[in-house]
Tab-separated table of C-alpha atoms in Angstrom:
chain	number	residue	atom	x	y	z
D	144	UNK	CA	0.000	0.000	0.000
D	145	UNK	CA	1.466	3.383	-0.925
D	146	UNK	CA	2.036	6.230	1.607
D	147	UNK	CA	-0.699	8.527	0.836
D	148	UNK	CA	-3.075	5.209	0.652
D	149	UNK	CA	-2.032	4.144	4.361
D	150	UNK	CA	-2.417	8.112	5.159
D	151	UNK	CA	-6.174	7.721	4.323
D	152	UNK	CA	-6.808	4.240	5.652
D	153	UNK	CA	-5.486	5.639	8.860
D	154	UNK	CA	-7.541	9.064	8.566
D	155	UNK	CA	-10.484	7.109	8.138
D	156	UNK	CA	-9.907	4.959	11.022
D	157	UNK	CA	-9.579	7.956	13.069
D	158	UNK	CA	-13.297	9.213	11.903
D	159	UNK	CA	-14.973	6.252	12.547
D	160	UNK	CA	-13.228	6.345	16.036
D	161	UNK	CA	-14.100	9.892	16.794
D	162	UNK	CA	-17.636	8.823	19.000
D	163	UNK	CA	-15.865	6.593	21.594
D	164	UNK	CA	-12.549	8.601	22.147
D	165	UNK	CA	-15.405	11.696	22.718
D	166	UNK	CA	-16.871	9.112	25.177
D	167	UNK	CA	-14.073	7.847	26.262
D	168	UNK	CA	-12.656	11.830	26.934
D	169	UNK	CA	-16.239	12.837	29.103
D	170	UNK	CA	-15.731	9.417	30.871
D	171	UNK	CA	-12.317	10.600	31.964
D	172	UNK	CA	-13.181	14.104	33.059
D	173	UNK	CA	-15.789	13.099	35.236
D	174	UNK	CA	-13.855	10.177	37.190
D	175	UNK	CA	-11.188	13.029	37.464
D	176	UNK	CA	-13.519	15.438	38.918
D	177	UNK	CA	-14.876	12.478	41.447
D	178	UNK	CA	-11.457	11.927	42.734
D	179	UNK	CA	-10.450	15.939	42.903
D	180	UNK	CA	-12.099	16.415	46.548
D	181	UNK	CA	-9.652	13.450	47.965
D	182	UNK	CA	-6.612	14.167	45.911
D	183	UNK	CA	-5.544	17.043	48.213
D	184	UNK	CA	-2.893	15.398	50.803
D	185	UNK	CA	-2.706	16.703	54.088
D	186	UNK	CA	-0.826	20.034	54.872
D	187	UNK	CA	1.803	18.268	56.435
D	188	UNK	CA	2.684	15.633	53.973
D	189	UNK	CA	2.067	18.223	51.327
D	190	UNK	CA	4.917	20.363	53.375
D	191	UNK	CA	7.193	17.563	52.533
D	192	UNK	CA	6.175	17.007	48.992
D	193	UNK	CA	6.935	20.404	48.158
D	194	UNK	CA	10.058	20.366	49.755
D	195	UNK	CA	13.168	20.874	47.776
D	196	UNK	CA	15.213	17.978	46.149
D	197	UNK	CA	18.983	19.008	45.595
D	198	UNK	CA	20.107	15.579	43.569
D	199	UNK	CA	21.135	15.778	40.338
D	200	UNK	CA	17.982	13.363	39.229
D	201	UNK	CA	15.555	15.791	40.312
D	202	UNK	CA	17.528	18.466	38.271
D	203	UNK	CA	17.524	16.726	34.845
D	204	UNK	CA	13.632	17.168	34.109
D	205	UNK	CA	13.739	20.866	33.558
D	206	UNK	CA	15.738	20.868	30.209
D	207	UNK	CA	12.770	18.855	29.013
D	208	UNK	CA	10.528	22.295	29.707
D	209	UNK	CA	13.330	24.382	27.720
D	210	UNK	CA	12.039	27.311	25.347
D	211	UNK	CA	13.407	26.428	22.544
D	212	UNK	CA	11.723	22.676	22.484
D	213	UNK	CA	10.285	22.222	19.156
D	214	UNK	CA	6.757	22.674	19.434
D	215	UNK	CA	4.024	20.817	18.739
D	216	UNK	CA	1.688	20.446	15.774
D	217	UNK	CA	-1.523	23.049	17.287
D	218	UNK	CA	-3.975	21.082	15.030
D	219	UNK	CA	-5.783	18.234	16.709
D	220	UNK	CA	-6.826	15.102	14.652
D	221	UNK	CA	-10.456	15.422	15.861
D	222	UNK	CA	-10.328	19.203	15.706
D	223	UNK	CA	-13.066	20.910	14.086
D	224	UNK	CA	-10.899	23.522	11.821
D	225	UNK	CA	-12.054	25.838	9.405
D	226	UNK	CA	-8.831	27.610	6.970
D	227	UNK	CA	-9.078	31.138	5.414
D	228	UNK	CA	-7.546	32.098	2.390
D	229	UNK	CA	-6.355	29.183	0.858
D	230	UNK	CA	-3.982	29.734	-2.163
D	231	UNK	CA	-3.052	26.084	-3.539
D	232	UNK	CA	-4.794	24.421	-1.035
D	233	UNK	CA	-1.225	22.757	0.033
D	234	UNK	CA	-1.723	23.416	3.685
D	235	UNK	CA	-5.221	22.183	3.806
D	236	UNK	CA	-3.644	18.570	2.150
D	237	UNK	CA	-1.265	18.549	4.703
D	238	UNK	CA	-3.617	18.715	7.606
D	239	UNK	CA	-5.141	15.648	5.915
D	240	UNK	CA	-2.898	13.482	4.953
D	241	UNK	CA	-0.049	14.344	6.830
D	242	UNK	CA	-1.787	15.256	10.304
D	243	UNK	CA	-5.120	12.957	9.852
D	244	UNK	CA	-7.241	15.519	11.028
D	245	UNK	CA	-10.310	14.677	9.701
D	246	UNK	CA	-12.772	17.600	10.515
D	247	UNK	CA	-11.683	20.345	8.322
D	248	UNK	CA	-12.992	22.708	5.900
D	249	UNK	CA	-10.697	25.071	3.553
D	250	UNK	CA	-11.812	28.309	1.925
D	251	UNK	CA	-9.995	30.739	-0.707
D	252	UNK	CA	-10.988	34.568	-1.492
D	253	UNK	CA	-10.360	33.657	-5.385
D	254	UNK	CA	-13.207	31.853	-7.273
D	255	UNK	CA	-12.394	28.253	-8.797
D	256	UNK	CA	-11.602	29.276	-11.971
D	257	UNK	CA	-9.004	32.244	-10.319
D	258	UNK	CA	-7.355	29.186	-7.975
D	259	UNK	CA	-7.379	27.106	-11.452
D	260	UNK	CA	-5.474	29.513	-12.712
D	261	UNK	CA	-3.180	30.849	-10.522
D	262	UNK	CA	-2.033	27.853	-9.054
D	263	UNK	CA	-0.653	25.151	-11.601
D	264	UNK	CA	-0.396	22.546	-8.360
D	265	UNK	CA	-4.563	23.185	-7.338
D	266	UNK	CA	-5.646	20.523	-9.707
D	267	UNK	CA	-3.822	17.786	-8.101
D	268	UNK	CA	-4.695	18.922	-4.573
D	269	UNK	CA	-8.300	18.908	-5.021
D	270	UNK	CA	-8.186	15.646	-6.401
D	271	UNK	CA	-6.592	14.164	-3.745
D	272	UNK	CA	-8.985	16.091	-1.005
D	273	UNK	CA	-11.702	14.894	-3.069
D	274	UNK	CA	-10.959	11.356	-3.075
D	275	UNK	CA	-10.574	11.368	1.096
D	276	UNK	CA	-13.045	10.176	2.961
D	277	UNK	CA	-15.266	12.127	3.865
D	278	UNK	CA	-14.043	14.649	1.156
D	279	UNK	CA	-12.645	17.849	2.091
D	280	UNK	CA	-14.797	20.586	1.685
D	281	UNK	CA	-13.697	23.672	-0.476
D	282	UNK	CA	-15.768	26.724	-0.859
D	283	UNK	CA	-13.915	29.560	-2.870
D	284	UNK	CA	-14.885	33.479	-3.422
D	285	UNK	CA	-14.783	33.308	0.704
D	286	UNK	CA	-14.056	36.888	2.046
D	287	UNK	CA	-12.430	36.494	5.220
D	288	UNK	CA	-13.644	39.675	6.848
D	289	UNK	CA	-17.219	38.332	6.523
D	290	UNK	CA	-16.213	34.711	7.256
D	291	UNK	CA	-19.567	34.552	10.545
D	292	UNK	CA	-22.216	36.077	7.230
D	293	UNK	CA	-21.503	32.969	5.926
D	294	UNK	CA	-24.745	29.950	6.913
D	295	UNK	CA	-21.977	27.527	4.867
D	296	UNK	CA	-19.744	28.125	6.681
D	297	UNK	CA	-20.870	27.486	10.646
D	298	UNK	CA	-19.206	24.782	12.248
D	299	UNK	CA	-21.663	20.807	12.367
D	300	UNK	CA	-20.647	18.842	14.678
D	301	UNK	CA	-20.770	15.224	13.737
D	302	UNK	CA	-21.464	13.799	17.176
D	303	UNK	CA	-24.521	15.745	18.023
D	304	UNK	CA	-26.028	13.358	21.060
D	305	UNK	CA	-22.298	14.233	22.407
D	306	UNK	CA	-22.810	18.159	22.270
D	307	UNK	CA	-25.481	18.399	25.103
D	308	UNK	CA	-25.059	19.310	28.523
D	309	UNK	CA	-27.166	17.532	31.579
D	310	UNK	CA	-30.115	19.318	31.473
D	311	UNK	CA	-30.326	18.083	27.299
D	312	UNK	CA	-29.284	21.279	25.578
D	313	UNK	CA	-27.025	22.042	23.162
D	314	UNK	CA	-23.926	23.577	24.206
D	315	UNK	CA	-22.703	26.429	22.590
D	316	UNK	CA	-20.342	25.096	19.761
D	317	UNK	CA	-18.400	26.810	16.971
D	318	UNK	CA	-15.378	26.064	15.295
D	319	UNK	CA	-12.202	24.577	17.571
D	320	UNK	CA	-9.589	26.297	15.653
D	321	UNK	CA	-9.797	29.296	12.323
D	322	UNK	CA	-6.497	29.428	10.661
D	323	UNK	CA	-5.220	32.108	8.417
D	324	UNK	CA	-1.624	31.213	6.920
D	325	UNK	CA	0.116	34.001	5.468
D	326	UNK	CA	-2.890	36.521	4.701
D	327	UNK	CA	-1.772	39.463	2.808
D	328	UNK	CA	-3.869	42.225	0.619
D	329	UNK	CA	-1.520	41.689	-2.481
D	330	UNK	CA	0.286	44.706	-4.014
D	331	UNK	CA	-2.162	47.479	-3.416
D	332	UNK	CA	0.271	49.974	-3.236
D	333	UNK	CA	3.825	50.571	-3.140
D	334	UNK	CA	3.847	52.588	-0.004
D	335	UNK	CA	4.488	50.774	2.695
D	336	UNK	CA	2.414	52.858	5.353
D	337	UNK	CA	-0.718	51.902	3.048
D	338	UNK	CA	0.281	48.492	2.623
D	339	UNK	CA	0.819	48.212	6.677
D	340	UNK	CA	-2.760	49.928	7.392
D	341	UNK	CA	-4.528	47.850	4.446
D	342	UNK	CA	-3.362	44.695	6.214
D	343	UNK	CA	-3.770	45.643	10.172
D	344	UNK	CA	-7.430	46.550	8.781
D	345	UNK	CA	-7.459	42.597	6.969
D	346	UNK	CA	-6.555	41.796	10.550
D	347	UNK	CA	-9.014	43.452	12.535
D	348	UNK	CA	-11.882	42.751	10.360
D	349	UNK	CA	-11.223	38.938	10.200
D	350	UNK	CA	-11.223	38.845	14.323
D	351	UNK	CA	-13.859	40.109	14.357
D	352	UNK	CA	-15.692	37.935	11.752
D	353	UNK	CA	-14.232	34.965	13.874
D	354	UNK	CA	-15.678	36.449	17.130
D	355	UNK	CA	-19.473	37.857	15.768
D	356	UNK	CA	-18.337	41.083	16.875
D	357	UNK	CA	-18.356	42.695	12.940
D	358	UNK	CA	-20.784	45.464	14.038
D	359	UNK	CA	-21.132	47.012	16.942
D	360	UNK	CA	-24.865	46.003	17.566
D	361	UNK	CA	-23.452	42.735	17.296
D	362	UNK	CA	-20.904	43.152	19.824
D	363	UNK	CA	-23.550	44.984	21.933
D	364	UNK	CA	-25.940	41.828	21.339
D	365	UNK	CA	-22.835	39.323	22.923
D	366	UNK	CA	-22.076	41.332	25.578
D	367	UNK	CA	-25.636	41.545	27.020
D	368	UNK	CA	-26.097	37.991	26.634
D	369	UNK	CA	-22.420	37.576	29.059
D	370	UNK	CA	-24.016	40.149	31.605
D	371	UNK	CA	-27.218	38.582	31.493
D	372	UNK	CA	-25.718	34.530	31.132
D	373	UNK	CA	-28.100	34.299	28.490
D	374	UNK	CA	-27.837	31.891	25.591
D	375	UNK	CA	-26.905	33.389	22.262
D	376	UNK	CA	-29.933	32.808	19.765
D	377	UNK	CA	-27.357	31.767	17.226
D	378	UNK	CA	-24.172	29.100	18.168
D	379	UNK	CA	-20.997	31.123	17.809
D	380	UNK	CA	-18.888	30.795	15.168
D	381	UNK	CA	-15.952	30.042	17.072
D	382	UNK	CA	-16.530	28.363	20.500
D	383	UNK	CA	-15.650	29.858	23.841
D	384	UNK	CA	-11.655	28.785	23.913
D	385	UNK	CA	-12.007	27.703	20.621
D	386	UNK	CA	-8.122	29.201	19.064
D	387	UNK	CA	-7.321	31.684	15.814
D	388	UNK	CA	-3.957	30.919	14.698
D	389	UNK	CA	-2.347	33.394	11.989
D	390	UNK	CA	1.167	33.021	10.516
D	391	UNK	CA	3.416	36.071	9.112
D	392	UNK	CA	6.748	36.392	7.883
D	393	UNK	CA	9.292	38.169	10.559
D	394	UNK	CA	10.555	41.024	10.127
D	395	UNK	CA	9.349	44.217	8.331
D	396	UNK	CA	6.951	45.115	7.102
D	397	UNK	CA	4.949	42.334	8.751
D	398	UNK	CA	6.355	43.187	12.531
D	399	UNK	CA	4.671	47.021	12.090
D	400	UNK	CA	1.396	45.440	11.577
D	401	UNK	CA	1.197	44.722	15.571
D	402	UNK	CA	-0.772	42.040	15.224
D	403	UNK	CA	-0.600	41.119	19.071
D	404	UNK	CA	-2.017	44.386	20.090
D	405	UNK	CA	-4.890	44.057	16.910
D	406	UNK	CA	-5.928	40.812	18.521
D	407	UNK	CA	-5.978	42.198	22.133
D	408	UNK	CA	-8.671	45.195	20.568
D	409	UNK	CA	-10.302	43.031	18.982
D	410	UNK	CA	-11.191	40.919	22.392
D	411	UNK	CA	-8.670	37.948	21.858
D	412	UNK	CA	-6.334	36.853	24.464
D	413	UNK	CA	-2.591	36.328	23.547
D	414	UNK	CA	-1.787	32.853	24.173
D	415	UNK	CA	2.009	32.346	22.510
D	416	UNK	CA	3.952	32.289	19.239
D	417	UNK	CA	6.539	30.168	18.186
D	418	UNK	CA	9.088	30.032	15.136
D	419	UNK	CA	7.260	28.218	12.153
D	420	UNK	CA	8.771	25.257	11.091
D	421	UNK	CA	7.994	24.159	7.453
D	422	UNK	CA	9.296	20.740	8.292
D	423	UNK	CA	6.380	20.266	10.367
D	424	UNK	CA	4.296	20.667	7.142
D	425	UNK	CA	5.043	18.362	4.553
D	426	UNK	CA	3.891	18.872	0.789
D	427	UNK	CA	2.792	22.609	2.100
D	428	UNK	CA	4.377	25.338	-0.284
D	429	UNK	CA	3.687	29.186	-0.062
D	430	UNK	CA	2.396	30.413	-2.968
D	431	UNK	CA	1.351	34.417	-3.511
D	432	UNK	CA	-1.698	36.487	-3.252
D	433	UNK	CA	-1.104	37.267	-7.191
D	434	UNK	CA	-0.339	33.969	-8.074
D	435	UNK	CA	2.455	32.065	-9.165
D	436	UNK	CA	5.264	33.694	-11.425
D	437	UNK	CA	7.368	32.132	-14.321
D	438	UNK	CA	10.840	30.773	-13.445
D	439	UNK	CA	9.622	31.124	-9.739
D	440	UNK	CA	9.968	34.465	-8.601
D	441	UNK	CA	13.092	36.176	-6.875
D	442	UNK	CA	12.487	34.018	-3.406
D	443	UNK	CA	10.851	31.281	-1.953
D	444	UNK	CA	8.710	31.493	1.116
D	445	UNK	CA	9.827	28.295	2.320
D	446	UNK	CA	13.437	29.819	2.503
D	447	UNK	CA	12.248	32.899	4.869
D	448	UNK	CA	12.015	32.580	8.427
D	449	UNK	CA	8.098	33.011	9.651
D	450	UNK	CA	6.035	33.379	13.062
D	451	UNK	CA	3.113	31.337	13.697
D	452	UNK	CA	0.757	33.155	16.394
D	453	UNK	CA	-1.754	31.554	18.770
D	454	UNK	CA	-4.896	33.866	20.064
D	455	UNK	CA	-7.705	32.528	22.354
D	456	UNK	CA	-11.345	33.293	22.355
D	457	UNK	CA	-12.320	34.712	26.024
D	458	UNK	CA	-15.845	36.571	27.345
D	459	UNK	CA	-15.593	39.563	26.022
D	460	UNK	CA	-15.002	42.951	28.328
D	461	UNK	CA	-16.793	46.085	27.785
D	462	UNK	CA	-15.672	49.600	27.196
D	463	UNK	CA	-17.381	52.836	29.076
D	464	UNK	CA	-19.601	53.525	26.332
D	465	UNK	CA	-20.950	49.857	25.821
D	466	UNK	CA	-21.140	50.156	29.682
D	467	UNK	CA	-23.581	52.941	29.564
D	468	UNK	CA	-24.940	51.530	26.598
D	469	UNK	CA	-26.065	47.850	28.808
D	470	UNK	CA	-27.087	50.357	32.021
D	471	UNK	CA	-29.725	52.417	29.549
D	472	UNK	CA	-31.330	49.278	28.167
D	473	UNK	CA	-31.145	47.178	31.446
D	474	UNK	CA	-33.792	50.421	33.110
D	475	UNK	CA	-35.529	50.576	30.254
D	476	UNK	CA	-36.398	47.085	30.202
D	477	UNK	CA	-37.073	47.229	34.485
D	478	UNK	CA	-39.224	50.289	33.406
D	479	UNK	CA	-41.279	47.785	31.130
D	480	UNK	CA	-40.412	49.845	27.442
D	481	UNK	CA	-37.332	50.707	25.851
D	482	UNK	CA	-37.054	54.196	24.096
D	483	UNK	CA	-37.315	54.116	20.258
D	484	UNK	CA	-33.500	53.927	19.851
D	485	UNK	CA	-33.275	51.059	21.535
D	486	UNK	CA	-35.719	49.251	20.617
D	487	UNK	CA	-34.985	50.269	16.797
D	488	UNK	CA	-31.502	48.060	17.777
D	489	UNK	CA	-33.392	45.505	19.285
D	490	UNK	CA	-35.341	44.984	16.234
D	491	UNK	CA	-32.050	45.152	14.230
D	492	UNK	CA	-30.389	42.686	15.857
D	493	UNK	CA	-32.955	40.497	15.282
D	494	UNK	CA	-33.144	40.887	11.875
D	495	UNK	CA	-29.741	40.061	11.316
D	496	UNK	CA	-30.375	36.664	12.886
């Protein structure tokens, strides 16, 4: 049996085994939160536990802890991941066939015909995606600014009887992980302070897509629901904790785009960022925004170092105005009406749902 053949076989394996190592997972947890209670020793053993050991053996487990361990792969097998502007679809066969991760669904801003095209390498990709099983999905002409607009797009989970909670309701769900690699405007303009602003905005705009938050009603709507530990009427496109993972090339101009403090605005919390490795990767090539270029172009992304970044989905926190915002509406509503403003949002918001 070939490599990419035993790649499949195994990736399929891994689907069908996805319901009992869910199972198996919940069984876990809850025998771990039986025992938590006794698991405490007493203070004066726990005095002696903590207590310092000099020898040399206790020493030799820290280097295992060092920063510059390689790290780990950040895409689960059973992962529910959706990826955001696509070029050759490379990565996405990666995931697959390299990784086995067999929940994942792979989007491109260019149309079919654009990725055709562009990318000499697409046609065998997609044919290999396609004859997985289950296929990979591909959707194209995906704007990632508007990825939560999309109904194609939200996140179903296979194991369904798995996603409810005691009382027999559906937890909120929502992608596990949204990864962009590389995203880049293309060559809008030669000026660098335009190009830097034109891609922070890319930025911005697809955290907040990830996070509903694309409007402010919207963001209004989520934090009211937090205050009030209401439900959302919709699931969320990513789930509480769920991760957005975005990859850059170091150094300028891609450092001035400040893409730690964009996610921190935009309500994400800055979990850590490692040195990409490409090895990691196999068959994954970079290929441009504009496409590829005769006799290969004066570099190769594969030869440049890069930064893979990992951002977390938290509640989110509200400013002074959204404050004063919540404090009108919450009177209004004790008062039994809200004033026509409000209620004009109210009627907005659901609208848009």
């Amino acid at each position: 049996m070939s490599k990419t053949k035993t790649k499949r076989a195994r990736r399929e394996l891994k689907r069908d085994g996805d319901r009992k190592i869910v199972a198996h997972h919940k069984k876990v947890a809850k025998a771990a939160e039986a025992k938590q209670p006794s698991s405490k020793p007493p203070a004066k053993k726990q005095k002696k536990m903590s207590a310092p050991d000099t020898t040399p053996q206790a020493a030799a487990p820290k280097a295992l802890t060092q920063a510059s361990q390689k790290p780990d792969v950040p895409f689960g097998a059973y992962d529910h991941i959706l990826l955001v502007g696509e070029g050759d679809f490379s990565f996405t066969r990666s995931l697959a066939l390299e990784h086995g991760c067999a929940n994942i669904t792979a989007t491109s801003f260019d149309t079919e015909e654009q990725v055709h095209s562009k990318y000499p390498s697409f046609d065998a990709i997609r044919s290999e995606l396609a004859g997985l099983t289950p296929p990979v999905p591909l959707h194209h002409t995906i704007d990632a600014t508007k990825l939560s607009s999309y109904k194609t797009l939200r996140c179903h989970r296979d194991l369904e009887e798995e996603d409810e909670d005691e009382e027999g309701k559906k937890k909120g769900e929502g992608w596990d992980t949204i990864a962009f690699m590389f995203p880049h405007t293309g060559g809008l303009s030669t000026d660098v302070s335009r190009q830097v602003r034109a891609n922070q905005a890319l930025l911005v705009s697809f955290f907040k897509a990830c996070l509903d938050t694309s409007t402010p009603r919207k963001r209004l709507q989520l934090l009211q629901s937090q205050h009030n530990r209401v439900t959302p009427q919709t699931r969320p496109f990513l789930r509480m904790g769920g991760r957005i993972i975005v990859t850059l090339f170091e150094g300028e101009p891609y450092t001035l785009w400040n893409i730690r403090d964009l996610a921190r605005h935009a309500g994400l919390k800055v979990v850590e960022s490692w040195k990409f490795d490409w090895g990691q990767y196999p068959g994954y090539a970079h290929v441009r925004t504009l496409g590829t270029i005769e006799g290969g172009g004066a570099w190769k992304g594969e030869d440049r170092s890069a930064r893979m970044y990992v951002f977390e989905k938290i509640p989110l926190v509200a400013d002074s105005d959204e404050e004063v915002e919540m404090a009108k509406m919450a009177r209004a509503e004790r008062g039994g009406r809200l004033p026509s403003q409000k209620a004009a949002l109210k009627q907005a918001l659901e609208k848009e749902e």
